[in-house]
PDB file of C-alpha atoms and ligand atoms in Angstrom:
ATOM      1  CA  MET A  17       0.033   0.000   0.017  1.00  0.00           C
ATOM      2  CA  ALA A  18       1.235   3.443  -0.784  1.00  0.00           C
ATOM      3  CA  VAL A  19       1.580   6.354   1.663  1.00  0.00           C
ATOM      4  CA  LEU A  20      -0.232   9.718   0.951  1.00  0.00           C
ATOM      5  CA  LEU A  21       1.295  13.039   1.378  1.00  0.00           C
ATOM      6  CA  ILE A  22      -1.112  15.885   1.801  1.00  0.00           C
ATOM      7  CA  HIS A  23       0.721  19.116   1.307  1.00  0.00           C
ATOM      8  CA  THR A  24      -0.831  22.283   2.628  1.00  0.00           C
ATOM      9  CA  GLY A  25       2.120  24.756   2.489  1.00  0.00           C
ATOM     10  CA  GLY A  26       4.056  26.197   5.304  1.00  0.00           C
ATOM     11  CA  THR A  27       7.748  27.118   5.645  1.00  0.00           C
ATOM     12  CA  ILE A  28       8.868  23.803   4.491  1.00  0.00           C
ATOM     13  CA  SER A  29       7.597  24.644   1.073  1.00  0.00           C
ATOM     14  CA  MET A  30       8.677  28.260   0.950  1.00  0.00           C
ATOM     15  CA  ALA A  31      11.071  30.366  -1.212  1.00  0.00           C
ATOM     16  CA  ARG A  32      12.189  33.961  -0.777  1.00  0.00           C
ATOM     17  CA  THR A  33       9.966  36.742  -2.212  1.00  0.00           C
ATOM     18  CA  GLU A  34      10.230  40.549  -2.162  1.00  0.00           C
ATOM     19  CA  THR A  35       7.805  40.490   0.953  1.00  0.00           C
ATOM     20  CA  GLY A  36       9.338  37.461   2.724  1.00  0.00           C
ATOM     21  CA  PHE A  37       9.071  33.743   2.617  1.00  0.00           C
ATOM     22  CA  ALA A  38       5.862  32.472   0.814  1.00  0.00           C
ATOM     23  CA  PRO A  39       4.856  28.971  -0.283  1.00  0.00           C
ATOM     24  CA  LYS A  40       6.033  27.814  -3.625  1.00  0.00           C
ATOM     25  CA  ALA A  41       4.545  24.897  -5.642  1.00  0.00           C
ATOM     26  CA  GLY A  42       7.193  22.186  -6.569  1.00  0.00           C
ATOM     27  CA  VAL A  43       9.533  22.579  -3.447  1.00  0.00           C
ATOM     28  CA  VAL A  44       8.076  19.686  -1.507  1.00  0.00           C
ATOM     29  CA  GLU A  45       7.130  17.654  -4.545  1.00  0.00           C
ATOM     30  CA  ASP A  46      10.706  17.977  -6.005  1.00  0.00           C
ATOM     31  CA  PHE A  47      12.272  16.880  -2.763  1.00  0.00           C
ATOM     32  CA  VAL A  48       9.982  13.720  -2.497  1.00  0.00           C
ATOM     33  CA  GLU A  49      10.756  12.821  -6.159  1.00  0.00           C
ATOM     34  CA  LYS A  50      14.367  13.605  -6.246  1.00  0.00           C
ATOM     35  CA  GLU A  51      15.703  12.957  -2.721  1.00  0.00           C
ATOM     36  CA  LEU A  52      13.407  10.167  -1.704  1.00  0.00           C
ATOM     37  CA  GLY A  53      12.904   8.605  -5.092  1.00  0.00           C
ATOM     38  CA  GLY A  54       9.048   8.872  -4.653  1.00  0.00           C
ATOM     39  CA  ARG A  55       9.102   6.109  -2.003  1.00  0.00           C
ATOM     40  CA  THR A  56       9.452   5.498   1.726  1.00  0.00           C
ATOM     41  CA  GLY A  57      10.837   1.984   2.297  1.00  0.00           C
ATOM     42  CA  ALA A  58       8.920  -0.313  -0.130  1.00  0.00           C
ATOM     43  CA  HIS A  59       5.973   2.099  -0.346  1.00  0.00           C
ATOM     44  CA  GLU A  60       5.193   4.573  -3.047  1.00  0.00           C
ATOM     45  CA  ILE A  61       4.370   8.103  -2.015  1.00  0.00           C
ATOM     46  CA  ASP A  62       1.356   9.681  -3.692  1.00  0.00           C
ATOM     47  CA  ILE A  63       1.049  13.545  -3.370  1.00  0.00           C
ATOM     48  CA  GLU A  64      -2.062  15.665  -3.013  1.00  0.00           C
ATOM     49  CA  LEU A  65      -1.756  19.442  -2.928  1.00  0.00           C
ATOM     50  CA  LEU A  66      -4.276  21.480  -0.994  1.00  0.00           C
ATOM     51  CA  THR A  67      -4.306  24.458  -3.155  1.00  0.00           C
ATOM     52  CA  PRO A  68      -3.630  27.287  -2.776  1.00  0.00           C
ATOM     53  CA  LEU A  69      -0.679  26.424  -0.610  1.00  0.00           C
ATOM     54  CA  ILE A  70      -0.943  28.596   2.408  1.00  0.00           C
ATOM     55  CA  ASP A  71       1.101  30.171   5.296  1.00  0.00           C
ATOM     56  CA  SER A  72      -0.568  28.305   8.219  1.00  0.00           C
ATOM     57  CA  ALA A  73      -1.364  31.769   9.808  1.00  0.00           C
ATOM     58  CA  ASN A  74      -4.247  31.827   7.389  1.00  0.00           C
ATOM     59  CA  ALA A  75      -5.657  28.212   8.099  1.00  0.00           C
ATOM     60  CA  THR A  76      -9.195  28.066   9.138  1.00  0.00           C
ATOM     61  CA  PRO A  77     -11.484  25.250  10.516  1.00  0.00           C
ATOM     62  CA  GLU A  78     -12.625  24.901   6.794  1.00  0.00           C
ATOM     63  CA  ASP A  79      -9.028  24.004   5.991  1.00  0.00           C
ATOM     64  CA  TRP A  80      -9.088  21.436   8.784  1.00  0.00           C
ATOM     65  CA  ASN A  81     -12.095  20.010   7.131  1.00  0.00           C
ATOM     66  CA  ARG A  82     -10.320  19.839   3.661  1.00  0.00           C
ATOM     67  CA  ILE A  83      -7.403  17.886   5.435  1.00  0.00           C
ATOM     68  CA  SER A  84      -9.699  15.474   7.470  1.00  0.00           C
ATOM     69  CA  ARG A  85     -11.855  14.865   4.353  1.00  0.00           C
ATOM     70  CA  ARG A  86      -8.813  13.589   2.428  1.00  0.00           C
ATOM     71  CA  ILE A  87      -7.456  11.593   5.342  1.00  0.00           C
ATOM     72  CA  ALA A  88     -11.052   9.889   5.655  1.00  0.00           C
ATOM     73  CA  ASP A  89     -10.956   9.142   1.913  1.00  0.00           C
ATOM     74  CA  ALA A  90      -7.413   7.668   2.302  1.00  0.00           C
ATOM     75  CA  VAL A  91      -8.559   5.146   4.980  1.00  0.00           C
ATOM     76  CA  GLY A  92      -8.324   1.540   3.433  1.00  0.00           C
ATOM     77  CA  ARG A  93      -6.475   2.915   0.327  1.00  0.00           C
ATOM     78  CA  TYR A  94      -3.286   4.015   2.046  1.00  0.00           C
ATOM     79  CA  ARG A  95      -1.001   2.745   4.718  1.00  0.00           C
ATOM     80  CA  GLY A  96      -0.896   6.180   6.379  1.00  0.00           C
ATOM     81  CA  VAL A  97      -0.832   9.860   5.692  1.00  0.00           C
ATOM     82  CA  VAL A  98       1.876  12.471   6.093  1.00  0.00           C
ATOM     83  CA  VAL A  99       0.685  16.101   6.263  1.00  0.00           C
ATOM     84  CA  THR A 100       3.070  19.003   5.540  1.00  0.00           C
ATOM     85  CA  HIS A 101       1.956  22.115   7.444  1.00  0.00           C
ATOM     86  CA  GLY A 102       3.225  25.478   8.581  1.00  0.00           C
ATOM     87  CA  THR A 103       4.451  25.433  12.239  1.00  0.00           C
ATOM     88  CA  ASP A 104       2.570  28.557  13.492  1.00  0.00           C
ATOM     89  CA  THR A 105      -0.827  26.792  13.713  1.00  0.00           C
ATOM     90  CA  LEU A 106       0.286  23.188  13.346  1.00  0.00           C
ATOM     91  CA  ALA A 107      -0.672  22.382  16.879  1.00  0.00           C
ATOM     92  CA  TYR A 108      -4.264  23.691  16.222  1.00  0.00           C
ATOM     93  CA  THR A 109      -4.543  21.504  13.180  1.00  0.00           C
ATOM     94  CA  ALA A 110      -3.230  18.417  14.856  1.00  0.00           C
ATOM     95  CA  ALA A 111      -5.576  18.733  17.758  1.00  0.00           C
ATOM     96  CA  ALA A 112      -8.594  19.419  15.392  1.00  0.00           C
ATOM     97  CA  LEU A 113      -7.731  16.277  13.398  1.00  0.00           C
ATOM     98  CA  CYS A 114      -7.597  14.221  16.619  1.00  0.00           C
ATOM     99  CA  PHE A 115     -11.230  15.433  17.409  1.00  0.00           C
ATOM    100  CA  ALA A 116     -12.377  15.135  13.823  1.00  0.00           C
ATOM    101  CA  LEU A 117     -11.321  11.618  13.024  1.00  0.00           C
ATOM    102  CA  GLU A 118     -13.156   9.305  15.574  1.00  0.00           C
ATOM    103  CA  GLY A 119     -12.123   5.554  15.161  1.00  0.00           C
ATOM    104  CA  LEU A 120      -9.111   6.501  13.043  1.00  0.00           C
ATOM    105  CA  GLU A 121      -7.203   3.270  12.272  1.00  0.00           C
ATOM    106  CA  MET A 122      -3.958   4.473  10.728  1.00  0.00           C
ATOM    107  CA  PRO A 123      -1.215   6.859  11.514  1.00  0.00           C
ATOM    108  CA  VAL A 124      -1.327  10.443  10.459  1.00  0.00           C
ATOM    109  CA  ILE A 125       1.981  12.222  10.861  1.00  0.00           C
ATOM    110  CA  LEU A 126       2.146  16.194  10.650  1.00  0.00           C
ATOM    111  CA  THR A 127       5.310  17.754  10.049  1.00  0.00           C
ATOM    112  CA  GLY A 128       6.907  21.068   8.817  1.00  0.00           C
ATOM    113  CA  SER A 129      10.002  22.937   9.264  1.00  0.00           C
ATOM    114  CA  MET A 130      11.472  26.182  10.562  1.00  0.00           C
ATOM    115  CA  LEU A 131      13.722  26.722   7.534  1.00  0.00           C
ATOM    116  CA  PRO A 132      12.398  26.018   3.881  1.00  0.00           C
ATOM    117  CA  LEU A 133      13.824  23.186   1.833  1.00  0.00           C
ATOM    118  CA  THR A 134      15.094  25.828  -0.458  1.00  0.00           C
ATOM    119  CA  GLU A 135      17.578  27.189   2.334  1.00  0.00           C
ATOM    120  CA  PRO A 136      20.929  25.661   3.206  1.00  0.00           C
ATOM    121  CA  GLU A 137      21.106  23.631   6.518  1.00  0.00           C
ATOM    122  CA  ASN A 138      17.246  23.547   6.734  1.00  0.00           C
ATOM    123  CA  ASP A 139      15.447  21.170   9.089  1.00  0.00           C
ATOM    124  CA  GLY A 140      12.700  20.270   6.506  1.00  0.00           C
ATOM    125  CA  ALA A 141      14.759  17.567   4.838  1.00  0.00           C
ATOM    126  CA  GLY A 142      15.320  15.736   8.142  1.00  0.00           C
ATOM    127  CA  ASN A 143      11.755  16.182   9.360  1.00  0.00           C
ATOM    128  CA  LEU A 144      10.183  14.975   6.180  1.00  0.00           C
ATOM    129  CA  ARG A 145      12.420  11.910   6.082  1.00  0.00           C
ATOM    130  CA  ASP A 146      11.510  11.294   9.819  1.00  0.00           C
ATOM    131  CA  ALA A 147       7.871  11.720   8.959  1.00  0.00           C
ATOM    132  CA  PHE A 148       7.926   9.162   6.252  1.00  0.00           C
ATOM    133  CA  ALA A 149       9.613   6.759   8.536  1.00  0.00           C
ATOM    134  CA  ALA A 150       7.185   7.451  11.413  1.00  0.00           C
ATOM    135  CA  VAL A 151       4.164   6.751   9.096  1.00  0.00           C
ATOM    136  CA  LEU A 152       5.296   3.245   8.666  1.00  0.00           C
ATOM    137  CA  ASP A 153       5.566   2.371  12.381  1.00  0.00           C
ATOM    138  CA  ALA A 154       3.574   4.832  14.416  1.00  0.00           C
ATOM    139  CA  PRO A 155       0.341   3.433  16.076  1.00  0.00           C
ATOM    140  CA  ALA A 156      -2.920   4.759  14.790  1.00  0.00           C
ATOM    141  CA  GLY A 157      -3.658   8.284  15.685  1.00  0.00           C
ATOM    142  CA  VAL A 158      -2.518  11.920  14.838  1.00  0.00           C
ATOM    143  CA  TRP A 159       1.060  12.585  15.588  1.00  0.00           C
ATOM    144  CA  VAL A 160       3.563  15.462  15.086  1.00  0.00           C
ATOM    145  CA  GLN A 161       7.024  14.468  13.846  1.00  0.00           C
ATOM    146  CA  PHE A 162       9.538  17.412  14.598  1.00  0.00           C
ATOM    147  CA  ALA A 163      13.186  17.763  15.355  1.00  0.00           C
ATOM    148  CA  GLY A 164      13.618  13.955  15.874  1.00  0.00           C
ATOM    149  CA  ARG A 165      10.692  13.555  18.168  1.00  0.00           C
ATOM    150  CA  ARG A 166       7.105  12.009  17.666  1.00  0.00           C
ATOM    151  CA  LEU A 167       4.663  14.099  19.625  1.00  0.00           C
ATOM    152  CA  HIS A 168       1.070  13.696  20.799  1.00  0.00           C
ATOM    153  CA  GLY A 169      -1.180  15.594  18.207  1.00  0.00           C
ATOM    154  CA  ALA A 170      -3.597  16.886  21.022  1.00  0.00           C
ATOM    155  CA  ARG A 171      -0.836  17.807  23.486  1.00  0.00           C
ATOM    156  CA  VAL A 172       1.665  19.606  21.347  1.00  0.00           C
ATOM    157  CA  TYR A 173       2.344  23.308  21.307  1.00  0.00           C
ATOM    158  CA  LYS A 174       4.891  25.579  19.650  1.00  0.00           C
ATOM    159  CA  THR A 175       7.356  27.001  22.169  1.00  0.00           C
ATOM    160  CA  HIS A 176      10.083  28.504  20.055  1.00  0.00           C
ATOM    161  CA  SER A 177       9.884  30.918  17.068  1.00  0.00           C
ATOM    162  CA  ARG A 178      13.320  30.216  15.583  1.00  0.00           C
ATOM    163  CA  LYS A 179      14.929  27.104  16.995  1.00  0.00           C
ATOM    164  CA  HIS A 180      14.631  23.934  14.947  1.00  0.00           C
ATOM    165  CA  ASP A 181      13.447  22.217  18.015  1.00  0.00           C
ATOM    166  CA  ALA A 182      10.256  24.365  18.166  1.00  0.00           C
ATOM    167  CA  PHE A 183       7.691  22.090  19.759  1.00  0.00           C
ATOM    168  CA  SER A 184       6.954  20.945  23.406  1.00  0.00           C
ATOM    169  CA  CYS A 185       4.433  18.303  24.442  1.00  0.00           C
ATOM    170  CA  VAL A 186       2.726  17.638  27.595  1.00  0.00           C
ATOM    171  CA  PRO A 187       3.103  13.935  28.488  1.00  0.00           C
ATOM    172  CA  ALA A 188       0.057  11.708  27.719  1.00  0.00           C
ATOM    173  CA  HIS A 189      -0.886   8.182  28.550  1.00  0.00           C
ATOM    174  CA  VAL A 190      -3.603   7.958  25.893  1.00  0.00           C
ATOM    175  CA  PRO A 191      -2.818   7.860  22.166  1.00  0.00           C
ATOM    176  CA  PRO A 192      -3.805  10.821  20.073  1.00  0.00           C
ATOM    177  CA  ARG A 193      -6.945   8.994  18.731  1.00  0.00           C
ATOM    178  CA  ARG A 194     -10.640   9.410  19.391  1.00  0.00           C
ATOM    179  CA  ASP A 195     -11.995   6.060  20.314  1.00  0.00           C
ATOM    180  CA  GLY A 196     -14.551   4.462  17.998  1.00  0.00           C
ATOM    181  CA  ALA A 197     -15.457   1.108  16.335  1.00  0.00           C
ATOM    182  CA  ALA A 198     -15.660   2.639  12.940  1.00  0.00           C
ATOM    183  CA  LEU A 199     -14.442   5.856  11.234  1.00  0.00           C
ATOM    184  CA  ILE A 200     -16.723   8.819  11.843  1.00  0.00           C
ATOM    185  CA  ARG A 201     -15.499  12.102  10.422  1.00  0.00           C
ATOM    186  CA  HIS A 202     -16.834  15.192  12.464  1.00  0.00           C
ATOM    187  CA  GLU A 203     -16.928  18.371  10.515  1.00  0.00           C
ATOM    188  CA  ALA A 204     -15.550  21.555  12.136  1.00  0.00           C
ATOM    189  CA  ARG A 205     -17.000  25.057  11.199  1.00  0.00           C
ATOM    190  CA  ASN A 206     -15.629  28.482  11.003  1.00  0.00           C
ATOM    191  CA  ALA A 207     -17.128  29.419  14.372  1.00  0.00           C
ATOM    192  CA  ARG A 208     -16.332  32.695  16.203  1.00  0.00           C
ATOM    193  CA  VAL A 209     -14.216  31.504  19.123  1.00  0.00           C
ATOM    194  CA  ALA A 210     -12.382  34.122  21.086  1.00  0.00           C
ATOM    195  CA  ILE A 211      -9.163  33.520  23.141  1.00  0.00           C
ATOM    196  CA  ILE A 212      -9.152  36.048  26.066  1.00  0.00           C
ATOM    197  CA  ALA A 213      -6.261  36.153  28.490  1.00  0.00           C
ATOM    198  CA  ALA A 214      -6.691  37.306  32.093  1.00  0.00           C
ATOM    199  CA  ALA A 215      -4.308  40.273  32.989  1.00  0.00           C
ATOM    200  CA  PRO A 216      -4.017  42.324  36.124  1.00  0.00           C
ATOM    201  CA  PHE A 217      -6.739  45.065  36.119  1.00  0.00           C
ATOM    202  CA  MET A 218      -8.165  43.836  32.784  1.00  0.00           C
ATOM    203  CA  PRO A 219     -11.097  45.923  31.556  1.00  0.00           C
ATOM    204  CA  ALA A 220     -13.978  44.582  33.624  1.00  0.00           C
ATOM    205  CA  ASP A 221     -16.466  44.753  30.669  1.00  0.00           C
ATOM    206  CA  LEU A 222     -14.241  43.102  28.151  1.00  0.00           C
ATOM    207  CA  LEU A 223     -15.783  39.769  28.495  1.00  0.00           C
ATOM    208  CA  GLY A 224     -19.409  41.112  28.200  1.00  0.00           C
ATOM    209  CA  HIS A 225     -18.464  42.602  24.748  1.00  0.00           C
ATOM    210  CA  VAL A 226     -16.966  39.269  23.615  1.00  0.00           C
ATOM    211  CA  VAL A 227     -20.122  37.344  24.709  1.00  0.00           C
ATOM    212  CA  THR A 228     -22.324  39.463  22.497  1.00  0.00           C
ATOM    213  CA  ASN A 229     -20.025  38.961  19.582  1.00  0.00           C
ATOM    214  CA  CYS A 230     -18.701  35.468  19.627  1.00  0.00           C
ATOM    215  CA  ASP A 231     -19.978  31.895  19.653  1.00  0.00           C
ATOM    216  CA  ALA A 232     -17.632  30.653  22.378  1.00  0.00           C
ATOM    217  CA  ILE A 233     -14.855  31.852  24.554  1.00  0.00           C
ATOM    218  CA  ILE A 234     -11.567  30.310  25.724  1.00  0.00           C
ATOM    219  CA  LEU A 235     -10.484  31.967  29.056  1.00  0.00           C
ATOM    220  CA  ARG A 236      -6.664  31.867  29.706  1.00  0.00           C
ATOM    221  CA  CYS A 237      -6.665  32.321  33.507  1.00  0.00           C
ATOM    222  CA  PHE A 238      -3.863  32.741  35.844  1.00  0.00           C
ATOM    223  CA  GLY A 239      -2.173  29.636  37.377  1.00  0.00           C
ATOM    224  CA  SER A 240      -4.659  27.012  38.536  1.00  0.00           C
ATOM    225  CA  GLY A 241      -7.671  29.106  37.618  1.00  0.00           C
ATOM    226  CA  THR A 242      -8.055  32.524  39.108  1.00  0.00           C
ATOM    227  CA  ILE A 243      -9.168  35.766  37.390  1.00  0.00           C
ATOM    228  CA  PRO A 244      -9.817  39.443  38.600  1.00  0.00           C
ATOM    229  CA  GLU A 245     -13.286  39.186  40.172  1.00  0.00           C
ATOM    230  CA  SER A 246     -15.852  41.808  39.357  1.00  0.00           C
ATOM    231  CA  GLU A 247     -19.687  42.384  38.898  1.00  0.00           C
ATOM    232  CA  ALA A 248     -19.108  42.753  35.159  1.00  0.00           C
ATOM    233  CA  LEU A 249     -17.464  39.373  34.858  1.00  0.00           C
ATOM    234  CA  ARG A 250     -20.341  37.704  36.889  1.00  0.00           C
ATOM    235  CA  SER A 251     -22.974  39.315  34.533  1.00  0.00           C
ATOM    236  CA  ALA A 252     -20.824  38.461  31.453  1.00  0.00           C
ATOM    237  CA  LEU A 253     -20.761  34.836  32.471  1.00  0.00           C
ATOM    238  CA  ALA A 254     -24.556  34.781  33.178  1.00  0.00           C
ATOM    239  CA  ALA A 255     -25.186  36.254  29.782  1.00  0.00           C
ATOM    240  CA  ALA A 256     -22.861  33.707  28.213  1.00  0.00           C
ATOM    241  CA  ARG A 257     -25.009  30.897  29.751  1.00  0.00           C
ATOM    242  CA  ALA A 258     -28.229  32.544  28.788  1.00  0.00           C
ATOM    243  CA  GLY A 259     -26.993  33.033  25.272  1.00  0.00           C
ATOM    244  CA  GLU A 260     -25.545  29.589  24.780  1.00  0.00           C
ATOM    245  CA  VAL A 261     -22.015  30.877  24.514  1.00  0.00           C
ATOM    246  CA  PRO A 262     -19.913  28.215  26.141  1.00  0.00           C
ATOM    247  CA  VAL A 263     -16.838  29.401  28.211  1.00  0.00           C
ATOM    248  CA  MET A 264     -13.884  27.127  29.066  1.00  0.00           C
ATOM    249  CA  ALA A 265     -10.977  28.032  31.386  1.00  0.00           C
ATOM    250  CA  VAL A 266      -7.414  26.915  30.727  1.00  0.00           C
ATOM    251  CA  SER A 267      -4.152  28.075  32.334  1.00  0.00           C
ATOM    252  CA  GLN A 268      -1.636  30.650  31.156  1.00  0.00           C
ATOM    253  CA  CYS A 269       1.002  28.288  32.648  1.00  0.00           C
ATOM    254  CA  ALA A 270       2.395  25.830  30.079  1.00  0.00           C
ATOM    255  CA  GLU A 271       2.343  23.023  32.708  1.00  0.00           C
ATOM    256  CA  GLY A 272      -0.060  21.977  35.427  1.00  0.00           C
ATOM    257  CA  GLY A 273      -3.345  23.222  34.079  1.00  0.00           C
ATOM    258  CA  VAL A 274      -6.320  24.690  36.018  1.00  0.00           C
ATOM    259  CA  ALA A 275      -8.327  23.091  38.747  1.00  0.00           C
ATOM    260  CA  LEU A 276     -11.281  25.346  39.174  1.00  0.00           C
ATOM    261  CA  GLY A 277     -12.374  25.787  42.821  1.00  0.00           C
ATOM    262  CA  THR A 278      -8.789  25.689  44.266  1.00  0.00           C
ATOM    263  CA  TYR A 279      -8.943  29.499  45.137  1.00  0.00           C
ATOM    264  CA  ALA A 280     -11.823  31.676  46.161  1.00  0.00           C
ATOM    265  CA  ALA A 281     -10.421  34.056  43.556  1.00  0.00           C
ATOM    266  CA  GLY A 282     -11.630  31.680  40.945  1.00  0.00           C
ATOM    267  CA  ALA A 283     -15.022  30.891  42.483  1.00  0.00           C
ATOM    268  CA  VAL A 284     -16.796  33.224  40.077  1.00  0.00           C
ATOM    269  CA  LEU A 285     -15.876  30.835  37.361  1.00  0.00           C
ATOM    270  CA  VAL A 286     -17.389  27.798  39.095  1.00  0.00           C
ATOM    271  CA  GLU A 287     -20.538  29.683  39.869  1.00  0.00           C
ATOM    272  CA  GLY A 288     -20.703  30.968  36.328  1.00  0.00           C
ATOM    273  CA  GLY A 289     -20.687  27.390  34.988  1.00  0.00           C
ATOM    274  CA  VAL A 290     -17.436  27.654  33.113  1.00  0.00           C
ATOM    275  CA  ALA A 291     -15.944  24.442  31.723  1.00  0.00           C
ATOM    276  CA  ASP A 292     -12.805  23.243  33.577  1.00  0.00           C
ATOM    277  CA  GLY A 293     -10.139  22.709  30.770  1.00  0.00           C
ATOM    278  CA  ARG A 294      -7.703  21.218  33.389  1.00  0.00           C
ATOM    279  CA  ASP A 295      -4.335  20.785  31.555  1.00  0.00           C
ATOM    280  CA  MET A 296      -5.596  21.136  28.000  1.00  0.00           C
ATOM    281  CA  THR A 297      -3.342  23.304  25.802  1.00  0.00           C
ATOM    282  CA  VAL A 298      -4.949  26.329  24.482  1.00  0.00           C
ATOM    283  CA  GLU A 299      -4.641  24.890  20.919  1.00  0.00           C
ATOM    284  CA  ALA A 300      -6.557  21.719  21.995  1.00  0.00           C
ATOM    285  CA  ALA A 301      -9.070  23.840  23.903  1.00  0.00           C
ATOM    286  CA  TYR A 302      -9.818  25.952  20.741  1.00  0.00           C
ATOM    287  CA  ALA A 303     -10.321  22.965  18.440  1.00  0.00           C
ATOM    288  CA  LYS A 304     -12.244  21.010  20.944  1.00  0.00           C
ATOM    289  CA  MET A 305     -14.587  24.186  21.572  1.00  0.00           C
ATOM    290  CA  ILE A 306     -15.245  24.252  17.758  1.00  0.00           C
ATOM    291  CA  HIS A 307     -16.272  20.560  17.852  1.00  0.00           C
ATOM    292  CA  ALA A 308     -18.362  21.167  21.058  1.00  0.00           C
ATOM    293  CA  LEU A 309     -20.300  23.868  19.074  1.00  0.00           C
ATOM    294  CA  VAL A 310     -20.906  21.437  16.167  1.00  0.00           C
ATOM    295  CA  GLU A 311     -21.634  18.253  17.905  1.00  0.00           C
ATOM    296  CA  GLU A 312     -23.689  19.309  20.823  1.00  0.00           C
ATOM    297  CA  THR A 313     -26.702  21.456  20.891  1.00  0.00           C
ATOM    298  CA  ASP A 314     -27.087  23.192  24.290  1.00  0.00           C
ATOM    299  CA  TYR A 315     -24.932  24.920  26.891  1.00  0.00           C
ATOM    300  CA  SER A 316     -24.783  22.174  29.543  1.00  0.00           C
ATOM    301  CA  ARG A 317     -24.194  19.343  26.812  1.00  0.00           C
ATOM    302  CA  ARG A 318     -21.397  21.478  25.439  1.00  0.00           C
ATOM    303  CA  ILE A 319     -19.743  22.069  28.886  1.00  0.00           C
ATOM    304  CA  ALA A 320     -19.977  18.274  29.573  1.00  0.00           C
ATOM    305  CA  PHE A 321     -18.330  17.502  26.092  1.00  0.00           C
ATOM    306  CA  LEU A 322     -15.602  19.984  26.827  1.00  0.00           C
ATOM    307  CA  GLU A 323     -14.738  18.344  30.197  1.00  0.00           C
ATOM    308  CA  ARG A 324     -14.944  14.721  28.864  1.00  0.00           C
ATOM    309  CA  PRO A 325     -11.462  13.376  27.805  1.00  0.00           C
ATOM    310  CA  LEU A 326     -11.594  12.197  24.114  1.00  0.00           C
ATOM    311  CA  CYS A 327      -8.130  11.523  22.763  1.00  0.00           C
ATOM    312  CA  GLY A 328      -5.535  12.297  25.550  1.00  0.00           C
ATOM    313  CA  GLU A 329      -6.046  16.007  25.463  1.00  0.00           C
ATOM    314  CA  ILE A 330      -6.871  16.042  29.063  1.00  0.00           C
TER     315      ILE A 330
HETATM  316  N1  LIG B  10       4.614  31.242   9.069  1.00  0.00           N
HETATM  317  C1  LIG B  10       4.912  29.830   8.749  1.00  0.00           C
HETATM  318  C2  LIG B  10       3.680  29.009   8.658  1.00  0.00           C
HETATM  319  O1  LIG B  10       3.041  28.713   9.828  1.00  0.00           O
HETATM  320  C3  LIG B  10       5.779  29.242   9.772  1.00  0.00           C
HETATM  321  C4  LIG B  10       6.386  27.908   9.565  1.00  0.00           C
HETATM  322  O2  LIG B  10       5.802  27.063   8.816  1.00  0.00           O
HETATM  323  O3  LIG B  10       7.393  27.538  10.237  1.00  0.00           O
HETATM  324  O4  LIG B  10       3.188  28.615   7.641  1.00  0.00           O
END
């Protein structure tokens, strides 16, 4: 069985232009043909381009759908799938694919690079070779292959903007795969999800404005789940509940997560019915929120969905 490469763009495929690096057709395709001979081990590599190739800064949930659709089509026809993607939002897409592909029975390996294949001493060549090796032996699920490591798709996050070793990963005991007896592909949608960070003396009415303009909110709290308390925050959370706008708390700390109810300074969140995102990354929280909006119909079912572990994200 062949292996499928879904190529979406990102630095790995870029070349210099007058306004900076931009994706260029042929860069990844030529590498696969000329350097890998169009094969990984005994398996041929087929390439599908998601055109137009993009900088992942411009990726949307609709783009996640285009990738998950092609992966679902590849099940049974390919041994596994490699996805080349920009690093800026790679962690969002990896988490989104974990939620989208329930019952996935093959490995999907996302990779990219910090320097384009067109530049000397780039990391793209090594990452791509590693991704094609990983797709032959990784367990079923959505993985990120980067800088010599295979990382959990729903636990990974970008931590460095220049170093080749740009990603970190919270340890997980559960593979990056949503359990299911048969493949079910869940669509995402271009919902309006705001990510709001708590800050000392943040404008008290900020959340109220967001509630009236968004479908859902990810609240990046301090530490284990505190936030400046105010009447405005209380009424914003009440309005969110009444307006079916789910709110989920995650931590601004990279490790440890939130545990709502630990401090009295976070009681307003518990009383407001906010979902406890525990140690979810903000990227996984964002992608899961979009799935909560699509897959569940009311506020309390959405909160229950958000708090239920699905693929090792919690
Ligand atoms: N801006 C690029 C992107 O995300 C960065 C990269 O790929 O490393 O597409």
